[in-house]
Short mmCIF file of C-alpha atoms in Angstrom, two decimals:
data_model
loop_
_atom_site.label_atom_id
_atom_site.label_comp_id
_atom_site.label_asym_id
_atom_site.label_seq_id
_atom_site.Cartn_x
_atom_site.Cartn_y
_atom_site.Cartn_z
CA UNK A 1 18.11 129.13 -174.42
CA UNK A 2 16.43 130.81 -177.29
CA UNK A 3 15.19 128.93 -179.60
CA UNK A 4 13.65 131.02 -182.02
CA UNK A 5 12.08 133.97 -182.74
CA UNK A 6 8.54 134.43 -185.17
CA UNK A 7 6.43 137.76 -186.62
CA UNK A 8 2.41 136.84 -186.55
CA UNK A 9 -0.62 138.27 -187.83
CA UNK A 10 -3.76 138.28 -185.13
CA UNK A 11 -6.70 138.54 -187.53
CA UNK A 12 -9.31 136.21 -186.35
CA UNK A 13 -10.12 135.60 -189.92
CA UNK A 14 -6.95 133.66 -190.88
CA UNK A 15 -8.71 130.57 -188.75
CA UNK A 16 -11.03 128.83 -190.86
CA UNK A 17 -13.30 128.00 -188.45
CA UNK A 18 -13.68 131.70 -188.37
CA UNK A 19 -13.10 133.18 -191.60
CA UNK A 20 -15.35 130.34 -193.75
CA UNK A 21 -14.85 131.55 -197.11
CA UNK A 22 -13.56 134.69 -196.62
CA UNK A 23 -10.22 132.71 -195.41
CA UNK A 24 -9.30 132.12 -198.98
CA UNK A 25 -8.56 135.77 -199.08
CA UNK A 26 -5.73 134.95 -196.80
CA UNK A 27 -4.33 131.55 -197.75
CA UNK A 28 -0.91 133.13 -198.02
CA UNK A 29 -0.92 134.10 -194.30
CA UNK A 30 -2.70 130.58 -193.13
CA UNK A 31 -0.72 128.94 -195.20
CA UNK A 32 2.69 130.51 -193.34
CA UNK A 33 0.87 130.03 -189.68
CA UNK A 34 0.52 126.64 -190.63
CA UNK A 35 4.27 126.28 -191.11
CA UNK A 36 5.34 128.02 -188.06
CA UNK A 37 2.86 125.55 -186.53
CA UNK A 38 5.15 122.98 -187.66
CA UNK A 39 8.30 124.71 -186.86
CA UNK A 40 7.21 124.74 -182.89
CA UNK A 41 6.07 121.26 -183.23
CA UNK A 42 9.63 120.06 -184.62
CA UNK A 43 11.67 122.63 -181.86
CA UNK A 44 9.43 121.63 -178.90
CA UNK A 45 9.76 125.13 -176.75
CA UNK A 46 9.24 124.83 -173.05
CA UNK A 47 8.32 128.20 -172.76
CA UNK A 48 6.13 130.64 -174.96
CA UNK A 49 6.97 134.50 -174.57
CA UNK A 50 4.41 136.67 -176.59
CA UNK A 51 4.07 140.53 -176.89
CA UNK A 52 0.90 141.81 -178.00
CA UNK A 53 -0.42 145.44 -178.85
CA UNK A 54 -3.83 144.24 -177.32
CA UNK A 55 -2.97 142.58 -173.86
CA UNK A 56 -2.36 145.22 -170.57
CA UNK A 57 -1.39 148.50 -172.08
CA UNK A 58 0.62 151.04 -169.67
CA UNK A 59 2.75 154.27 -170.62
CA UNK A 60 5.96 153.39 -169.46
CA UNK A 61 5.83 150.02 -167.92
CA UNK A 62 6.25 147.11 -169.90
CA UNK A 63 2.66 145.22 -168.37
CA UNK A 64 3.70 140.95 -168.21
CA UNK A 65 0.66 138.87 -167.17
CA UNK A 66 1.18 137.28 -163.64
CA UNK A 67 -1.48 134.78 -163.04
CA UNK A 68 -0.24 131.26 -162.28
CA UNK A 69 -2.99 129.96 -164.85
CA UNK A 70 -3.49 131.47 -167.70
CA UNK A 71 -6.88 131.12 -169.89
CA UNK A 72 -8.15 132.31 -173.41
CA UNK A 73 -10.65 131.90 -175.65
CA UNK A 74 -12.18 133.32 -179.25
CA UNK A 75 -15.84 133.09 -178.43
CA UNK A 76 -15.35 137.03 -179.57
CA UNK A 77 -15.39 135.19 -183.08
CA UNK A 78 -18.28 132.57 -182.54
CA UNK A 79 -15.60 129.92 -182.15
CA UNK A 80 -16.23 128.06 -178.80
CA UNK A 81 -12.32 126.57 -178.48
CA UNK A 82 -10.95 127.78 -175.38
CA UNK A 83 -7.12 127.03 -174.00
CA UNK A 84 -5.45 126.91 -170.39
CA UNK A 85 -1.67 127.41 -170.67
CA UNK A 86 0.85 127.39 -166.99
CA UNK A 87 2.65 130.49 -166.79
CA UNK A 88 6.30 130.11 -166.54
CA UNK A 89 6.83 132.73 -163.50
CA UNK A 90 10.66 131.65 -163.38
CA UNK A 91 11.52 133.24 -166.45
CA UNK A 92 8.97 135.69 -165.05
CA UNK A 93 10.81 137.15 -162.43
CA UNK A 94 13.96 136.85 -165.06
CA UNK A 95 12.87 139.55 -167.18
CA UNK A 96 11.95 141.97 -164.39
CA UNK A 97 15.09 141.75 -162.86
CA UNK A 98 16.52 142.56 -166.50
CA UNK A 99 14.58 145.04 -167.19
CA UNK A 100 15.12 147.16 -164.22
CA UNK A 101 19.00 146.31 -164.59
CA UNK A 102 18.47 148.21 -168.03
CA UNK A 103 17.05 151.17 -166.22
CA UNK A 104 13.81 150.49 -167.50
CA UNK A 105 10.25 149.23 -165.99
CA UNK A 106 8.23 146.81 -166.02
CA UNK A 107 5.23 145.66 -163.67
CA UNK A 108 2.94 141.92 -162.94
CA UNK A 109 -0.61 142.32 -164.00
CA UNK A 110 -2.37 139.87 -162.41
CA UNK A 111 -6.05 138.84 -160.02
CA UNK A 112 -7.98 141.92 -159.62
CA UNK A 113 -5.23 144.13 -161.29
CA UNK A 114 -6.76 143.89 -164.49
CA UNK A 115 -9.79 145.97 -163.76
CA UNK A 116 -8.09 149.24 -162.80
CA UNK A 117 -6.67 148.70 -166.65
CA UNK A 118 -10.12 148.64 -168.13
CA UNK A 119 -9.13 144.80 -169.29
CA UNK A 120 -10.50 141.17 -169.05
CA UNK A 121 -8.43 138.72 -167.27
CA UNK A 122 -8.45 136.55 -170.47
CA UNK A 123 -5.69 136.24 -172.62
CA UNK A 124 -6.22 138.93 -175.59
CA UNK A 125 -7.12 138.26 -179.41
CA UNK A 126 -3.44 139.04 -179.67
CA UNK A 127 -2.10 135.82 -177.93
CA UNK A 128 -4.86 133.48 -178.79
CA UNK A 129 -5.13 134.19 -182.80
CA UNK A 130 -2.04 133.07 -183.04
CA UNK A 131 -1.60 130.44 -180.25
CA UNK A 132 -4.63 128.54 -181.86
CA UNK A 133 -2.28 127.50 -184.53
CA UNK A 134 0.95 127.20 -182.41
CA UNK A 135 -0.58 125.59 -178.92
CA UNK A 136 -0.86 121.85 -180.93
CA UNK A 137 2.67 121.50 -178.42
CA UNK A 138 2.36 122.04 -174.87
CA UNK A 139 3.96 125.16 -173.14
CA UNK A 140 4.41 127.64 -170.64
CA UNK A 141 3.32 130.94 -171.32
CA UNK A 142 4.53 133.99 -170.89
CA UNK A 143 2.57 136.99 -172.30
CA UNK A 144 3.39 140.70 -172.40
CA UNK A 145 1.20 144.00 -172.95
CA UNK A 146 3.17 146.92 -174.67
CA UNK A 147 4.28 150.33 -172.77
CA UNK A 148 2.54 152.51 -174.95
CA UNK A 149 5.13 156.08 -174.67
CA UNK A 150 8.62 154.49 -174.79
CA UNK A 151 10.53 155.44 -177.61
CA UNK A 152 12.07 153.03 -180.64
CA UNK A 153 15.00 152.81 -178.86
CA UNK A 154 13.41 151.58 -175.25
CA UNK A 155 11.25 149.24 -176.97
CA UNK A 156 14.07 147.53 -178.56
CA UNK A 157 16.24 147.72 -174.94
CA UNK A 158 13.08 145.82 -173.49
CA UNK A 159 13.94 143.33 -175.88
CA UNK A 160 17.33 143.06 -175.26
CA UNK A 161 16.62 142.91 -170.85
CA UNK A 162 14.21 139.86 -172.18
CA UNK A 163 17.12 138.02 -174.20
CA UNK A 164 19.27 138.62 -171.24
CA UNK A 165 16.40 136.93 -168.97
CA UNK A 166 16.12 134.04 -171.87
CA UNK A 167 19.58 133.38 -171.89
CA UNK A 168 19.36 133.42 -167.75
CA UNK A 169 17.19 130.41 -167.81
CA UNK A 170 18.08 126.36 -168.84
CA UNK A 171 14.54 126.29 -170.94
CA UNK A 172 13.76 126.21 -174.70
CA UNK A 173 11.91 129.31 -175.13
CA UNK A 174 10.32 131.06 -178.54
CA UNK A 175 9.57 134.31 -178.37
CA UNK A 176 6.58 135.37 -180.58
CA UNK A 177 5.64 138.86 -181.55
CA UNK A 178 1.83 139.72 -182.23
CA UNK A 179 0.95 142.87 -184.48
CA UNK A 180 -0.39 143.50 -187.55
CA UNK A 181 1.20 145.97 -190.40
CA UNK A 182 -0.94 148.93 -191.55
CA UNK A 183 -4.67 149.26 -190.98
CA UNK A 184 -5.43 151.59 -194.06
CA UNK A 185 -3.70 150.02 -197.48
CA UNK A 186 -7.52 150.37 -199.02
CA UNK A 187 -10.39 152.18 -199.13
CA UNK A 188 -12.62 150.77 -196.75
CA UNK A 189 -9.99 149.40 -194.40
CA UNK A 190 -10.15 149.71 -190.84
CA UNK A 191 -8.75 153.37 -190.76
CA UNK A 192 -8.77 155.73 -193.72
CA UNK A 193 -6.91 154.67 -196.61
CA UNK A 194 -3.87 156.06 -197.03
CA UNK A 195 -0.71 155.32 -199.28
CA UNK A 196 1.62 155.34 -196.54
CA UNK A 197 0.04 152.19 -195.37
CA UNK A 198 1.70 150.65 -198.07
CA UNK A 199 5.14 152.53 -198.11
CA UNK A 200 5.60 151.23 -194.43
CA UNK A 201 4.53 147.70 -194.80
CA UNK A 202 6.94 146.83 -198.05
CA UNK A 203 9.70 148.82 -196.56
CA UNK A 204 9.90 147.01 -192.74
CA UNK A 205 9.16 143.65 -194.65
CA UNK A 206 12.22 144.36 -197.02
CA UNK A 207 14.00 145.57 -193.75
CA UNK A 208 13.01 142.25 -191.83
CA UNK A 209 14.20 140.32 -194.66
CA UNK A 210 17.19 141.98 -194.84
CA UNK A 211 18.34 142.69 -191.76
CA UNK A 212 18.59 145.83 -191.41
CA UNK A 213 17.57 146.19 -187.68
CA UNK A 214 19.19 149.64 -186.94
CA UNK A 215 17.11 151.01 -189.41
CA UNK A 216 13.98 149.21 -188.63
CA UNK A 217 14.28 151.30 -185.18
CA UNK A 218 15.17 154.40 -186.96
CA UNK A 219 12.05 154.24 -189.01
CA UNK A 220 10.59 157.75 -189.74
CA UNK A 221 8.03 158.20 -186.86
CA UNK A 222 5.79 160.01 -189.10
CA UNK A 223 5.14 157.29 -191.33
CA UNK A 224 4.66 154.64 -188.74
CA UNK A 225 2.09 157.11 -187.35
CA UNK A 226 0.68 157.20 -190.73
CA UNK A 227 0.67 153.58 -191.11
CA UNK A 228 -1.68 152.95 -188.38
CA UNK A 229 -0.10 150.14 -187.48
CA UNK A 230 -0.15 147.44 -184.51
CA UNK A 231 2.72 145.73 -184.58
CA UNK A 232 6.11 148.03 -184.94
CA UNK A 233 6.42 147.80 -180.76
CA UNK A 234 5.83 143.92 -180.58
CA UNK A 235 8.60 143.61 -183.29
CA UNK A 236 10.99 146.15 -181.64
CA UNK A 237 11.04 144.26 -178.64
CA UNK A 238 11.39 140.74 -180.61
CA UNK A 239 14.89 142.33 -182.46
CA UNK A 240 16.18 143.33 -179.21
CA UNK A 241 15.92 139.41 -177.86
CA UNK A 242 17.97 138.87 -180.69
CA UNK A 243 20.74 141.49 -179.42
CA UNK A 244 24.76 140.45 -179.81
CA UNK A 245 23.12 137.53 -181.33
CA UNK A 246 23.83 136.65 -185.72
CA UNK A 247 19.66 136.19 -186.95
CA UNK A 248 18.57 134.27 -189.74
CA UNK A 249 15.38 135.72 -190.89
CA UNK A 250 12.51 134.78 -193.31
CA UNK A 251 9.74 136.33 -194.55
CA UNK A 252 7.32 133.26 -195.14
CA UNK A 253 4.18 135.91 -196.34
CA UNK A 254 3.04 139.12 -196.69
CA UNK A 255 -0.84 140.20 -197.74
CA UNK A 256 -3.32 143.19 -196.87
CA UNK A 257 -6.37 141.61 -198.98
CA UNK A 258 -8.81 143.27 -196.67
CA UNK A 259 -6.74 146.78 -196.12
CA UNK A 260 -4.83 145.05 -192.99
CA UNK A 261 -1.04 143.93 -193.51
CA UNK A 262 -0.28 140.58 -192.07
CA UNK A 263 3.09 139.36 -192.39
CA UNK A 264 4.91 136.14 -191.07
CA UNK A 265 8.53 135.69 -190.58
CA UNK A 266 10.29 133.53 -188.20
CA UNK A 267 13.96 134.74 -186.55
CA UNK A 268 16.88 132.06 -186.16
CA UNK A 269 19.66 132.67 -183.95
CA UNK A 270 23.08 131.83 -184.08
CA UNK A 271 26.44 132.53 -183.12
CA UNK A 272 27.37 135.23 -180.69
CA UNK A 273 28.27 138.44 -182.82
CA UNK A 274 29.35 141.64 -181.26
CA UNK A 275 29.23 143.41 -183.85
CA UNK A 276 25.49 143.02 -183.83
CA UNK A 277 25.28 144.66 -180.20
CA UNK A 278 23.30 147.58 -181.44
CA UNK A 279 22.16 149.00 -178.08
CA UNK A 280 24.86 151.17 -177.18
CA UNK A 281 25.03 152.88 -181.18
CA UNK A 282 21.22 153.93 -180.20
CA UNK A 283 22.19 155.10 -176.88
CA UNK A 284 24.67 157.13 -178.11
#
């Protein structure tokens, strides 16, 4: 059953263990993690399913972490918290059978796999950024990489395979998409600034707000290059969940005080819509 759905920043500096002062820069953003904190703590999920652009990356796999116990940290950030969360391997084994149903792949990362990826076996800044504000409520995990070469379209089809796996199993399960907007609204952000940045954070947050998935996968690929973003994959795959499905969405914030976008939303679901079956207009 899926329970809801929720866009998240990873900036270490949102946590104010972290940040110190320079979190007041961001109280927008902490202020909307802190909400969605209370959102998971009302709904209760039994089950956690994350995408982030900094866990296993692969070119056209979608990478899902396969180790029965899954542990992360942010000692990257000076903080010395540290979290073990039980992977939910059901749901799992769900989603690869989806996936490769939709003609697409996917692949366990797991033990000693990790090092011919060039990657830790800890969970990535990705998951635990935001999991240090949503964890408060105990849950299985399940945690995704990204397959780096697929197109729009495939990224939003692994979504879909996932909702089909969701709707497979008898849990509560959230599914929680990791990425930051553009890495270059100002000068002296992360990559060189560049107006685009800006273009292609206010447009997708007008098109989350709105709706307007088909478009939102249709987004010019030259500006998303330009945006130098991390997040449009994660939130591909996070629409498809919500495939055949009517979404109530909300934008909760939007900021880029230190040349970064970080957004917030959270994704509703209700009745069963075909009409919103998108898939097969972006196979055509």
């Amino acid at each position: 059953m899926l329970l809801f759905g929720a866009l998240v920043p990873h900036a270490a500096i949102i946590i104010r263990e972290i940040g110190g002062e320079e979190t007041d820069k961001v109280t927008s953003t902490a202020a909307a993690m802190n909400r969605l904190a209370g959102i998971v703590k009302d709904l209760s999920p039994e089950t956690v399913v994350i995408f982030s652009p900094h866990g296993p990356v692969l070119g056209n796999e979608l990478p899902i972490r396969g180790d029965e116990n899954l542990e992360g940290d942010l000692r990257q950030f000076g903080s010395h918290r540290s979290w073990v969360f039980e992977n939910d391997r059901e749901l799992v084994d769900l989603i690869l059978a989806e996936v490769k149903a939709e003609g697409l792949a996917a692949t366990v990362v797991k033990g000693d796999t990790y090092s011919s990826f060039g990657m830790h076996k800890g969970l990535d800044h990705g998951v635990m950024v935001p999991l240090s504000f949503l964890a408060e409520t105990p849950f299985r995990l399940v945690p995704t990489g990204i397959c780096y070469y697929y197109p729009p379209e495939k990224q939003y089809a692994l979504g879909v395979a996932i909702g089909r796996a969701i709707r497979k199993t008898g849990k509560r399960v959230a599914v929680v998409a990791s990425g930051d907007l553009s890495h270059c609204l100002i000068p002296g952000a992360p990559v060189a600034y560049n107006p685009r940045g800006k273009e292609f954070d206010l447009l997708l947050v007008e098109l989350l707000r709105e709706n307007r998935v088909e478009e939102i996968v249709r987004l010019d690929p030259e500006l998303v290059e330009e945006a130098a973003e991390c997040g449009y994959r994660s939130i591909l795959m996070l629409l498809g969940v919500f495939e055949g499905l009517e979404m109530q969405t909300e934008v909760l914030s939007y900021e880029g005080p230190f040349g970064v976008g970080y957004a917030v939303a959270t994704f509703l679901p209700g009745a069963e819509n075909p009409a919103r079956r998108l898939l097969p207009v972006l196979q055509e």
